[in-house]
C-alpha atoms as one frame of an Amber mdcrd trajectory, in Angstrom:
protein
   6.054  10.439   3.433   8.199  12.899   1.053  10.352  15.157   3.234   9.063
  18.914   3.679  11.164  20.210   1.068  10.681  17.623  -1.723   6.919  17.778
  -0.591   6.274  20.786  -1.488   7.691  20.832  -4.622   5.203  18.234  -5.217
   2.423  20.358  -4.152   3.007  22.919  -7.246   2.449  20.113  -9.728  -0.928
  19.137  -7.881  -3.771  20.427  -9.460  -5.705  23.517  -7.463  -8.802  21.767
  -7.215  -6.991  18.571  -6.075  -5.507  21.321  -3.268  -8.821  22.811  -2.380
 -10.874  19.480  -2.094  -8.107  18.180   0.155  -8.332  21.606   2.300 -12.064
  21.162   2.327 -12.405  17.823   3.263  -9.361  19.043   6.139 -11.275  21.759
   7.126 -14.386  19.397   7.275 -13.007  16.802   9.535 -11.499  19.056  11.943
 -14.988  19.197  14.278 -14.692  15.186  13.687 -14.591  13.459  17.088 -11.590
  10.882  17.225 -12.305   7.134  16.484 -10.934   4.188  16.178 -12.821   1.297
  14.718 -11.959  -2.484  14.529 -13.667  -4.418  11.412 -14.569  -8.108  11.818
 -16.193 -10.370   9.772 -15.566 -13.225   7.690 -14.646 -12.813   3.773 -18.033
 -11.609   1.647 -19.170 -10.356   4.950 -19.289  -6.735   3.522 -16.454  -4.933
   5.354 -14.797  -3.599   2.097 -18.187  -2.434   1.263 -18.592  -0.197   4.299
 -14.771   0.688   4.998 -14.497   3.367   2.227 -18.107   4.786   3.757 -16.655
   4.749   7.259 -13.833   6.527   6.457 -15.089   9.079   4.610 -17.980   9.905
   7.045 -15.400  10.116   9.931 -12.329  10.963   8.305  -9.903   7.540   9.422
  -7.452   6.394   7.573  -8.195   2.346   6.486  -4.882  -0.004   7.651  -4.833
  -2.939   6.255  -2.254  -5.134   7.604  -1.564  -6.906   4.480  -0.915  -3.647
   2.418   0.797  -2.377   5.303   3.550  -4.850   5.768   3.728  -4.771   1.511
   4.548  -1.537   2.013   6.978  -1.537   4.695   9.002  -3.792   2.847   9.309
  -2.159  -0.232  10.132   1.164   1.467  12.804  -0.900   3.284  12.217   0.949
   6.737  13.783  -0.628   9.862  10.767  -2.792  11.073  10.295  -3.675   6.808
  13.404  -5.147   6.702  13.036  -7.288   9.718   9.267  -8.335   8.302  11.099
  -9.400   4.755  13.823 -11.270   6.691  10.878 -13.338   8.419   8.975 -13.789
   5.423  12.006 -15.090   3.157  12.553 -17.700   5.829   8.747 -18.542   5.154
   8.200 -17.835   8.596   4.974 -15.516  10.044   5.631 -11.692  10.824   5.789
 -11.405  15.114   2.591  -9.833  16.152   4.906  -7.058  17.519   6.522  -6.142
  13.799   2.736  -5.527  12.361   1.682  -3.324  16.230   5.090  -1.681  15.440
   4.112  -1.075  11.789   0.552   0.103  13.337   2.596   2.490  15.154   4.442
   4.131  12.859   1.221   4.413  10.501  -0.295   6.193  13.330   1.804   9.192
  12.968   0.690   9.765   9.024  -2.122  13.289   9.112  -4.232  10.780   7.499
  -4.771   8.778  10.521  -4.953  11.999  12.697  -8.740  11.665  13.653  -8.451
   7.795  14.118  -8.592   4.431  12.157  -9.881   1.746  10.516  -8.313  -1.767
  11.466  -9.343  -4.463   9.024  -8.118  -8.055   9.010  -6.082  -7.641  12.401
  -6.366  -8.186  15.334  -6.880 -12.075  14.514  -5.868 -12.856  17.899  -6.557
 -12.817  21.884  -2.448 -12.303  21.924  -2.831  -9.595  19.089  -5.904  -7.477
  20.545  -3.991  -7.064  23.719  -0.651  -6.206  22.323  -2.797  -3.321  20.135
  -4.593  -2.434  23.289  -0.848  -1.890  25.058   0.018  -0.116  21.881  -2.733
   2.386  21.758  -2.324   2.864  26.024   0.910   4.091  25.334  -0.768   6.787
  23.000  -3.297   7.557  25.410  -5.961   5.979  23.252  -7.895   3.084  23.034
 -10.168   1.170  20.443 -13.620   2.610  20.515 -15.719   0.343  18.503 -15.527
  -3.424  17.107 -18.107  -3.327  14.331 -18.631  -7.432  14.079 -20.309  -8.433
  10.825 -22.151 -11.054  11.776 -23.488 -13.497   8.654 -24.609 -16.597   8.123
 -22.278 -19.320   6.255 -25.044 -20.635   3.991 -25.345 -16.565   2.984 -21.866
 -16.275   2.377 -21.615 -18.822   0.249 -23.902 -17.765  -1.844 -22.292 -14.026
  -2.141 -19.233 -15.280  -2.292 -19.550 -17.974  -5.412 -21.002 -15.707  -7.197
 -18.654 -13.049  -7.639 -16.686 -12.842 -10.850 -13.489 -10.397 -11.260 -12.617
  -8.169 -14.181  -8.935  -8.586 -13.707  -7.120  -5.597 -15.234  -9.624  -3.142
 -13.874 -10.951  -5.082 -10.656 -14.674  -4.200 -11.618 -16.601  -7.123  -9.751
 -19.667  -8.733 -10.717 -22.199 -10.887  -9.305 -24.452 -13.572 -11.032 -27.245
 -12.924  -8.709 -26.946  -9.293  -7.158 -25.087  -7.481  -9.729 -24.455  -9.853
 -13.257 -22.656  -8.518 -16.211 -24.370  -7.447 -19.406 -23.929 -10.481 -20.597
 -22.532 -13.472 -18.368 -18.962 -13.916 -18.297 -17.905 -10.967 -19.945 -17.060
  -7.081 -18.633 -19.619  -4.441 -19.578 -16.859  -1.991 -20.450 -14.174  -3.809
 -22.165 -15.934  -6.564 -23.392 -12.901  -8.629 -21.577 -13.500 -11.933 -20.459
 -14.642 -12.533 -16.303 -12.874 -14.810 -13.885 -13.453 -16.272 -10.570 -11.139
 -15.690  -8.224  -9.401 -19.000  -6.687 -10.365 -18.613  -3.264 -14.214 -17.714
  -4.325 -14.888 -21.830  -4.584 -17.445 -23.310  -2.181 -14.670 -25.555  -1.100
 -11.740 -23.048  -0.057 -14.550 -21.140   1.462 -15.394 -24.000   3.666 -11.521
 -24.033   5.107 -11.549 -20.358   4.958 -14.733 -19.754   7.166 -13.876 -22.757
   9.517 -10.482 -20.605  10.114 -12.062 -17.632  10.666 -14.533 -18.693  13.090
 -11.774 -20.473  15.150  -9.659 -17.580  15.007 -11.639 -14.563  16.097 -14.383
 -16.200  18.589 -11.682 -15.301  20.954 -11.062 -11.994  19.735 -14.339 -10.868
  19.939 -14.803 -12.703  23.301 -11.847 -10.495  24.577 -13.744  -7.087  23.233
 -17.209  -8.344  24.278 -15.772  -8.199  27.990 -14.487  -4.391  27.452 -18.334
  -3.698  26.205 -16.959  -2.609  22.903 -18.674  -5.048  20.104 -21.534  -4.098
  18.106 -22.769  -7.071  16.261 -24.094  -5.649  12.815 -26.915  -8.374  10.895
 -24.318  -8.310   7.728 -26.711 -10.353   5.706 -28.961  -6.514   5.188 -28.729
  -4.826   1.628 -25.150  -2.695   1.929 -27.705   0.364   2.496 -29.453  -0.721
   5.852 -25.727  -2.228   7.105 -24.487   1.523   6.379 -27.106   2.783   8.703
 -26.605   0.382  11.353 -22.814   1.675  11.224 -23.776   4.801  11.902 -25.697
   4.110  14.477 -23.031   2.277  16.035 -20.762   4.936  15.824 -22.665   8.380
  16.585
């Protein structure tokens, strides 16, 4: 974040409307209660579907790890530069760098009314070091929204899905195909298929998964936290169910 000074130089530049929508929404999510929300599922499950609605409807700001770390290491803060020095030596980031880095996110006005945690915790050792984390705050994770799908589903979502690169408009061959197949309805720009959208690298991918966060939601299913969500609805009825979960 740009200091107060250089901030608000920014501010005259920003269009009024941009201004008053910002001050609206503000306004809006000050009667918000506080939440914070832990996404599982496996990849196609539909989380990036919902996340956007989520945080919208209650005013979180979305952490991805991933994005996160990217982020800390290009702005070269103190726990960035010990997260580049780990990934250089091709070596993982400690589960305490990325809780740190959830930390200092924590402290954005963004993230004021709570969060949305996507792609971490992955681990029994992970979930507790956030739950230490979020003690020491005086908070704690209210919800685990698990999206809970079938493989032989998945597969069939996930296959399907073609990329427009330069714009990232997605298609699908069965539940949303292009104009005409293989080719973007805007540009006219050719389609591709992601590498990891194979039946094949699913297959490792899912096994992973599943081995990795049975624990994690084991560990959250004993603090009465986990709502399993049917994932394998139309994105409408999942929406719905998040509500539900979350009122």
């Amino acid at each position: 974040m740009a200091s107060a000074s250089s901030s608000s130089l920014n501010l005259e530049n920003v269009p009024s409307v941009d201004l008053m929508t910002e001050l609206l929404r503000r306004m809006k999510c000050s009667s918000k209660p506080d939440k914070r929300v832990i996404l599982v599922g496996p990849p196609g499950s539909g989380k990036g579907t919902q996340s956007p609605i989520i945080k919208d409807e209650y005013c979180l700001c979305h952490l991805a790890t991933g994005d996160m770390l990217r982020a800390a290491v290009a702005a070269k803060s103190p726990l960035g530069i010990k997260a580049k020095e780990a990934m250089d030596k091709g070596e993982l980031v400690s589960d305490d760098l990325v809780v740190g880095i959830i930390d200092e996110a924590l402290k954005k006005p963004s993230c004021e009314k709570g969060f949305i945690l996507d792609g971490f915790p992955r681990t029994e050792v992970q979930a507790q070091k956030l739950d230490e984390m979020l003690e020491k705050r005086g908070v704690k994770v209210d919800k685990v929204l698990n999206f809970a799908i079938d493989d032989a589903i998945l597969e069939e979502r996930i296959t399907g899905r073609w990329i427009h690169p330069s714009s990232g408009r997605t298609y699908h061959s069965k539940f949303a195909p292009p104009k005409v197949p293989g080719v973007d309805d805007v540009t006219g720009e050719s389609l591709i298929q992601r590498k990891d959208d194979t039946a094949a690298v699913l297959k490792s991918r899912l096994e992973a998964f599943h081995r990795q966060t049975e624990p994690v939601i084991d560990y959250y299913n004993k603090k009465g936290n986990v709502v399993n969500l049917p994932a394998e609805k139309p994105p409408r009825e999942v929406t719905a169910d998040v509500k539900k979960a979350l009122s």
